[in-house]
mmCIF file of C-alpha atoms and ligand atoms in Angstrom:
data_model
loop_
_atom_site.group_PDB
_atom_site.id
_atom_site.type_symbol
_atom_site.label_atom_id
_atom_site.label_comp_id
_atom_site.label_asym_id
_atom_site.label_seq_id
_atom_site.Cartn_x
_atom_site.Cartn_y
_atom_site.Cartn_z
ATOM 1 C CA MET A 1149 -0.057 -0.036 0.026
ATOM 2 C CA ASN A 1150 1.480 3.371 -0.886
ATOM 3 C CA PRO A 1151 0.898 6.729 1.030
ATOM 4 C CA THR A 1152 -1.693 7.886 -1.275
ATOM 5 C CA GLN A 1153 -3.830 4.867 -0.610
ATOM 6 C CA ARG A 1154 -3.079 5.040 3.121
ATOM 7 C CA ASP A 1155 -3.761 8.767 3.715
ATOM 8 C CA PRO A 1156 -5.929 10.046 0.611
ATOM 9 C CA MET A 1157 -4.893 13.630 0.399
ATOM 10 C CA ARG A 1158 -6.547 16.483 -1.997
ATOM 11 C CA ILE A 1159 -4.408 16.952 -5.000
ATOM 12 C CA LEU A 1160 -3.773 20.552 -5.493
ATOM 13 C CA ILE A 1161 -1.381 20.518 -8.599
ATOM 14 C CA ASP A 1162 -1.124 17.130 -10.623
ATOM 15 C CA GLU A 1163 2.006 15.746 -12.163
ATOM 16 C CA GLN A 1164 0.972 16.846 -15.784
ATOM 17 C CA ALA A 1165 0.657 20.539 -14.614
ATOM 18 C CA ILE A 1166 3.976 20.388 -12.584
ATOM 19 C CA GLN A 1167 5.900 19.041 -15.479
ATOM 20 C CA ARG A 1168 4.319 21.453 -17.962
ATOM 21 C CA ARG A 1169 5.222 24.437 -15.811
ATOM 22 C CA VAL A 1170 8.861 23.299 -15.053
ATOM 23 C CA ARG A 1171 9.276 23.070 -18.729
ATOM 24 C CA GLU A 1172 8.192 26.589 -19.067
ATOM 25 C CA LEU A 1173 10.278 27.852 -16.144
ATOM 26 C CA GLY A 1174 13.472 26.254 -17.762
ATOM 27 C CA GLN A 1175 12.818 28.341 -21.025
ATOM 28 C CA GLU A 1176 12.084 31.556 -18.884
ATOM 29 C CA ILE A 1177 15.228 30.886 -16.993
ATOM 30 C CA ARG A 1178 17.409 30.202 -20.120
ATOM 31 C CA ALA A 1179 15.985 33.210 -22.032
ATOM 32 C CA THR A 1180 16.903 35.507 -18.869
ATOM 33 C CA TYR A 1181 20.725 34.353 -18.816
ATOM 34 C CA GLY A 1182 21.205 34.357 -22.653
ATOM 35 C CA ASP A 1183 24.031 31.960 -23.333
ATOM 36 C CA GLU A 1184 25.757 32.447 -20.057
ATOM 37 C CA PRO A 1185 26.542 29.521 -17.799
ATOM 38 C CA VAL A 1186 24.299 29.096 -14.675
ATOM 39 C CA THR A 1187 25.013 27.720 -11.265
ATOM 40 C CA ALA A 1188 22.045 25.975 -10.026
ATOM 41 C CA ILE A 1189 21.992 25.852 -6.161
ATOM 42 C CA GLY A 1190 19.625 23.352 -4.658
ATOM 43 C CA VAL A 1191 18.235 23.754 -1.227
ATOM 44 C CA LEU A 1192 17.953 20.306 0.505
ATOM 45 C CA LYS A 1193 15.973 18.426 0.899
ATOM 46 C CA GLY A 1194 12.758 19.778 -0.473
ATOM 47 C CA SER A 1195 13.904 21.070 -3.754
ATOM 48 C CA PHE A 1196 15.612 17.862 -5.012
ATOM 49 C CA MET A 1197 12.700 16.574 -7.262
ATOM 50 C CA PHE A 1198 12.170 20.201 -8.696
ATOM 51 C CA MET A 1199 15.778 20.704 -9.294
ATOM 52 C CA ALA A 1200 16.228 17.307 -11.080
ATOM 53 C CA ASP A 1201 13.649 18.363 -13.456
ATOM 54 C CA LEU A 1202 14.158 22.037 -13.775
ATOM 55 C CA VAL A 1203 17.836 21.629 -14.460
ATOM 56 C CA ARG A 1204 16.983 19.251 -17.487
ATOM 57 C CA ALA A 1205 14.663 21.967 -18.671
ATOM 58 C CA ILE A 1206 17.492 24.517 -18.813
ATOM 59 C CA ASP A 1207 19.617 24.096 -21.978
ATOM 60 C CA GLY A 1208 23.127 24.961 -22.131
ATOM 61 C CA GLU A 1209 25.927 25.156 -19.459
ATOM 62 C CA VAL A 1210 24.344 24.347 -15.818
ATOM 63 C CA ARG A 1211 26.478 23.615 -12.850
ATOM 64 C CA CYS A 1212 24.650 22.024 -9.838
ATOM 65 C CA ASP A 1213 25.528 22.554 -6.089
ATOM 66 C CA PHE A 1214 23.491 22.142 -2.839
ATOM 67 C CA LEU A 1215 22.804 23.597 0.427
ATOM 68 C CA GLY A 1216 21.669 21.592 3.124
ATOM 69 C CA VAL A 1217 19.097 23.620 5.283
ATOM 70 C CA SER A 1218 16.859 22.635 8.379
ATOM 71 C CA SER A 1219 14.257 25.159 9.119
ATOM 72 C CA TYR A 1220 11.292 23.103 10.403
ATOM 73 C CA GLN A 1221 12.709 20.347 12.887
ATOM 74 C CA GLY A 1222 9.933 18.125 11.664
ATOM 75 C CA GLY A 1223 6.811 20.454 12.335
ATOM 76 C CA THR A 1224 4.563 22.410 10.000
ATOM 77 C CA ARG A 1225 5.669 25.869 11.023
ATOM 78 C CA SER A 1226 8.668 27.725 10.285
ATOM 79 C CA THR A 1227 10.920 28.396 13.423
ATOM 80 C CA GLY A 1228 12.454 31.365 11.603
ATOM 81 C CA VAL A 1229 15.719 29.709 12.751
ATOM 82 C CA VAL A 1230 17.611 28.390 9.944
ATOM 83 C CA ARG A 1231 20.281 25.718 10.352
ATOM 84 C CA ILE A 1232 23.043 25.073 7.595
ATOM 85 C CA THR A 1233 23.511 21.294 7.583
ATOM 86 C CA GLN A 1234 25.654 21.402 4.227
ATOM 87 C CA ASP A 1235 27.589 24.014 2.535
ATOM 88 C CA LEU A 1236 28.127 24.447 -1.078
ATOM 89 C CA LYS A 1237 31.203 22.360 -2.500
ATOM 90 C CA HIS A 1238 32.385 24.982 -4.701
ATOM 91 C CA PRO A 1239 32.887 28.800 -4.567
ATOM 92 C CA ILE A 1240 30.350 31.053 -6.555
ATOM 93 C CA GLU A 1241 32.353 34.129 -6.984
ATOM 94 C CA GLY A 1242 31.539 35.603 -10.353
ATOM 95 C CA GLN A 1243 28.976 33.306 -11.393
ATOM 96 C CA HIS A 1244 25.294 33.511 -12.121
ATOM 97 C CA CYS A 1245 23.653 31.922 -9.315
ATOM 98 C CA LEU A 1246 20.089 30.282 -9.249
ATOM 99 C CA VAL A 1247 19.003 29.355 -5.701
ATOM 100 C CA ILE A 1248 16.246 26.331 -6.067
ATOM 101 C CA GLU A 1249 13.630 26.297 -3.445
ATOM 102 C CA ASP A 1250 10.716 24.159 -3.044
ATOM 103 C CA ILE A 1251 8.529 26.632 -1.492
ATOM 104 C CA ILE A 1252 8.491 30.264 -0.093
ATOM 105 C CA ASP A 1253 6.268 30.786 3.041
ATOM 106 C CA THR A 1254 7.343 33.235 5.577
ATOM 107 C CA GLY A 1255 10.438 34.065 3.168
ATOM 108 C CA LEU A 1256 12.747 33.731 6.396
ATOM 109 C CA THR A 1257 14.700 30.783 5.090
ATOM 110 C CA ILE A 1258 15.319 32.371 1.639
ATOM 111 C CA GLU A 1259 16.252 35.752 3.089
ATOM 112 C CA TYR A 1260 18.822 33.940 5.263
ATOM 113 C CA LEU A 1261 20.255 32.249 2.317
ATOM 114 C CA LEU A 1262 20.410 35.157 0.018
ATOM 115 C CA LYS A 1263 22.355 37.169 2.649
ATOM 116 C CA MET A 1264 24.623 34.305 3.274
ATOM 117 C CA LEU A 1265 25.353 33.867 -0.526
ATOM 118 C CA GLU A 1266 25.618 37.593 -1.472
ATOM 119 C CA VAL A 1267 28.714 37.907 0.654
ATOM 120 C CA ARG A 1268 30.430 35.345 -1.565
ATOM 121 C CA GLN A 1269 30.165 37.837 -4.530
ATOM 122 C CA PRO A 1270 28.184 35.970 -7.248
ATOM 123 C CA ARG A 1271 27.889 37.768 -10.515
ATOM 124 C CA SER A 1272 24.100 37.529 -10.107
ATOM 125 C CA LEU A 1273 21.588 35.921 -7.531
ATOM 126 C CA ARG A 1274 18.295 35.008 -8.487
ATOM 127 C CA VAL A 1275 15.612 32.481 -7.008
ATOM 128 C CA ALA A 1276 13.355 30.035 -8.548
ATOM 129 C CA ALA A 1277 10.610 28.573 -6.302
ATOM 130 C CA LEU A 1278 8.313 25.765 -7.276
ATOM 131 C CA LEU A 1279 5.639 27.198 -4.819
ATOM 132 C CA ASP A 1280 4.959 30.507 -3.233
ATOM 133 C CA LYS A 1281 2.680 31.165 -0.300
ATOM 134 C CA PRO A 1282 2.525 34.934 -0.237
ATOM 135 C CA SER A 1283 -0.234 35.089 2.438
ATOM 136 C CA ASN A 1284 2.178 34.329 5.100
ATOM 137 C CA ARG A 1285 5.236 36.453 4.052
ATOM 138 C CA GLU A 1286 7.073 37.863 6.874
ATOM 139 C CA THR A 1287 9.939 39.417 4.824
ATOM 140 C CA LYS A 1288 10.022 41.549 1.365
ATOM 141 C CA VAL A 1289 11.757 38.533 -0.555
ATOM 142 C CA THR A 1290 10.366 37.634 -3.636
ATOM 143 C CA ALA A 1291 11.162 34.717 -6.209
ATOM 144 C CA ASP A 1292 12.524 35.815 -9.675
ATOM 145 C CA PHE A 1293 10.878 32.721 -11.138
ATOM 146 C CA VAL A 1294 7.597 30.921 -9.366
ATOM 147 C CA GLY A 1295 6.062 27.675 -10.522
ATOM 148 C CA PHE A 1296 2.545 27.978 -8.835
ATOM 149 C CA THR A 1297 1.341 30.476 -6.145
ATOM 150 C CA ILE A 1298 -0.798 28.558 -3.594
ATOM 151 C CA PRO A 1299 -3.132 29.400 -0.709
ATOM 152 C CA ASP A 1300 -2.195 29.108 2.883
ATOM 153 C CA GLU A 1301 -2.220 25.485 3.127
ATOM 154 C CA PHE A 1302 0.353 22.875 4.310
ATOM 155 C CA VAL A 1303 1.464 20.778 1.118
ATOM 156 C CA VAL A 1304 3.263 17.646 0.682
ATOM 157 C CA GLY A 1305 4.601 15.682 -2.391
ATOM 158 C CA TYR A 1306 7.001 16.272 -5.352
ATOM 159 C CA GLY A 1307 9.942 16.655 -2.727
ATOM 160 C CA LEU A 1308 8.073 18.374 -0.010
ATOM 161 C CA ASP A 1309 7.746 16.235 3.319
ATOM 162 C CA LEU A 1310 6.097 16.185 6.597
ATOM 163 C CA GLY A 1311 8.463 14.079 8.846
ATOM 164 C CA GLU A 1312 10.299 12.892 5.863
ATOM 165 C CA LEU A 1313 7.180 11.215 4.223
ATOM 166 C CA TYR A 1314 5.356 11.957 1.005
ATOM 167 C CA ARG A 1315 8.438 13.317 -0.656
ATOM 168 C CA ASN A 1316 7.875 10.581 -3.407
ATOM 169 C CA LEU A 1317 4.467 11.833 -4.402
ATOM 170 C CA PRO A 1318 4.580 12.921 -8.074
ATOM 171 C CA HIS A 1319 2.048 15.453 -7.438
ATOM 172 C CA ILE A 1320 1.444 18.306 -4.733
ATOM 173 C CA ALA A 1321 -1.297 17.559 -2.341
ATOM 174 C CA VAL A 1322 -2.605 19.353 0.542
ATOM 175 C CA TYR A 1323 -1.728 17.503 3.816
ATOM 176 C CA THR A 1324 -5.034 16.338 5.758
ATOM 177 C CA PRO A 1325 -4.121 14.563 8.899
HETATM 178 P P1 5GP D 688 9.919 30.030 5.222
HETATM 179 O O1 5GP D 688 11.073 30.193 5.755
HETATM 180 O O2 5GP D 688 9.561 30.634 3.714
HETATM 181 O O3 5GP D 688 8.709 29.857 5.946
HETATM 182 O O4 5GP D 688 9.779 28.389 4.782
HETATM 183 C C1 5GP D 688 10.701 27.810 3.847
HETATM 184 C C2 5GP D 688 10.608 26.346 4.141
HETATM 185 O O5 5GP D 688 9.595 25.676 5.005
HETATM 186 C C3 5GP D 688 10.488 25.609 2.877
HETATM 187 O O6 5GP D 688 11.629 25.502 2.141
HETATM 188 C C4 5GP D 688 9.825 24.143 3.304
HETATM 189 O O7 5GP D 688 10.857 23.491 3.396
HETATM 190 C C5 5GP D 688 9.256 24.510 4.548
HETATM 191 N N1 5GP D 688 7.649 24.888 4.080
HETATM 192 C C6 5GP D 688 7.015 25.850 4.032
HETATM 193 N N2 5GP D 688 5.769 25.666 3.781
HETATM 194 C C7 5GP D 688 5.709 24.301 3.532
HETATM 195 C C8 5GP D 688 4.459 23.443 3.052
HETATM 196 O O8 5GP D 688 3.384 23.856 2.918
HETATM 197 N N3 5GP D 688 4.658 22.191 3.226
HETATM 198 C C9 5GP D 688 5.912 21.698 3.406
HETATM 199 N N4 5GP D 688 6.163 20.436 3.267
HETATM 200 N N5 5GP D 688 7.193 22.493 3.666
HETATM 201 C C10 5GP D 688 6.872 23.799 3.915
#
């Protein structure tokens, strides 16, 4: 029995819609950077599935690196305290960097990460977020590329978890206990 059968949850964005939008985002991103190489920085773990699909949708030169971040400590509310669990493996000075996030909610995590990366003097620093929950924002941060804007509900699937479960769903679902 898979988690969908065990805990039926309402599908908010189905697999086809995600795949279609990710392909569009890849083209938008490539058009923004022209022929320049892009350094994609995936914020683990939630963005791993989005990143895997997104980088395949961006033509040309793309480097991949990862930041490990823990902001929830297992619950469903941002604590505002961001813990870096894994730093980038390579310097980003002079590079066009695209931070890839699963979801921007309060904006506290991405604000912290952008401040941390800015001091490393990238040539440019942009953000691609699969999901945006603007109703909960506590900062002025906005993503340069957004897949879908969603209401203030706790979602799982396509990389997003609750207590490490549901990341493997191919769609985005509203978590219902
Ligand atoms: P923020 O700091 O913007 O409030 O939250 C950012 C992080 O919180 C995201 O990268 C994600 O890991 C987590 N998060 C925020 N909203 C949700 C949600 O609806 N579902 C899940 N699974 N994680 C979320």
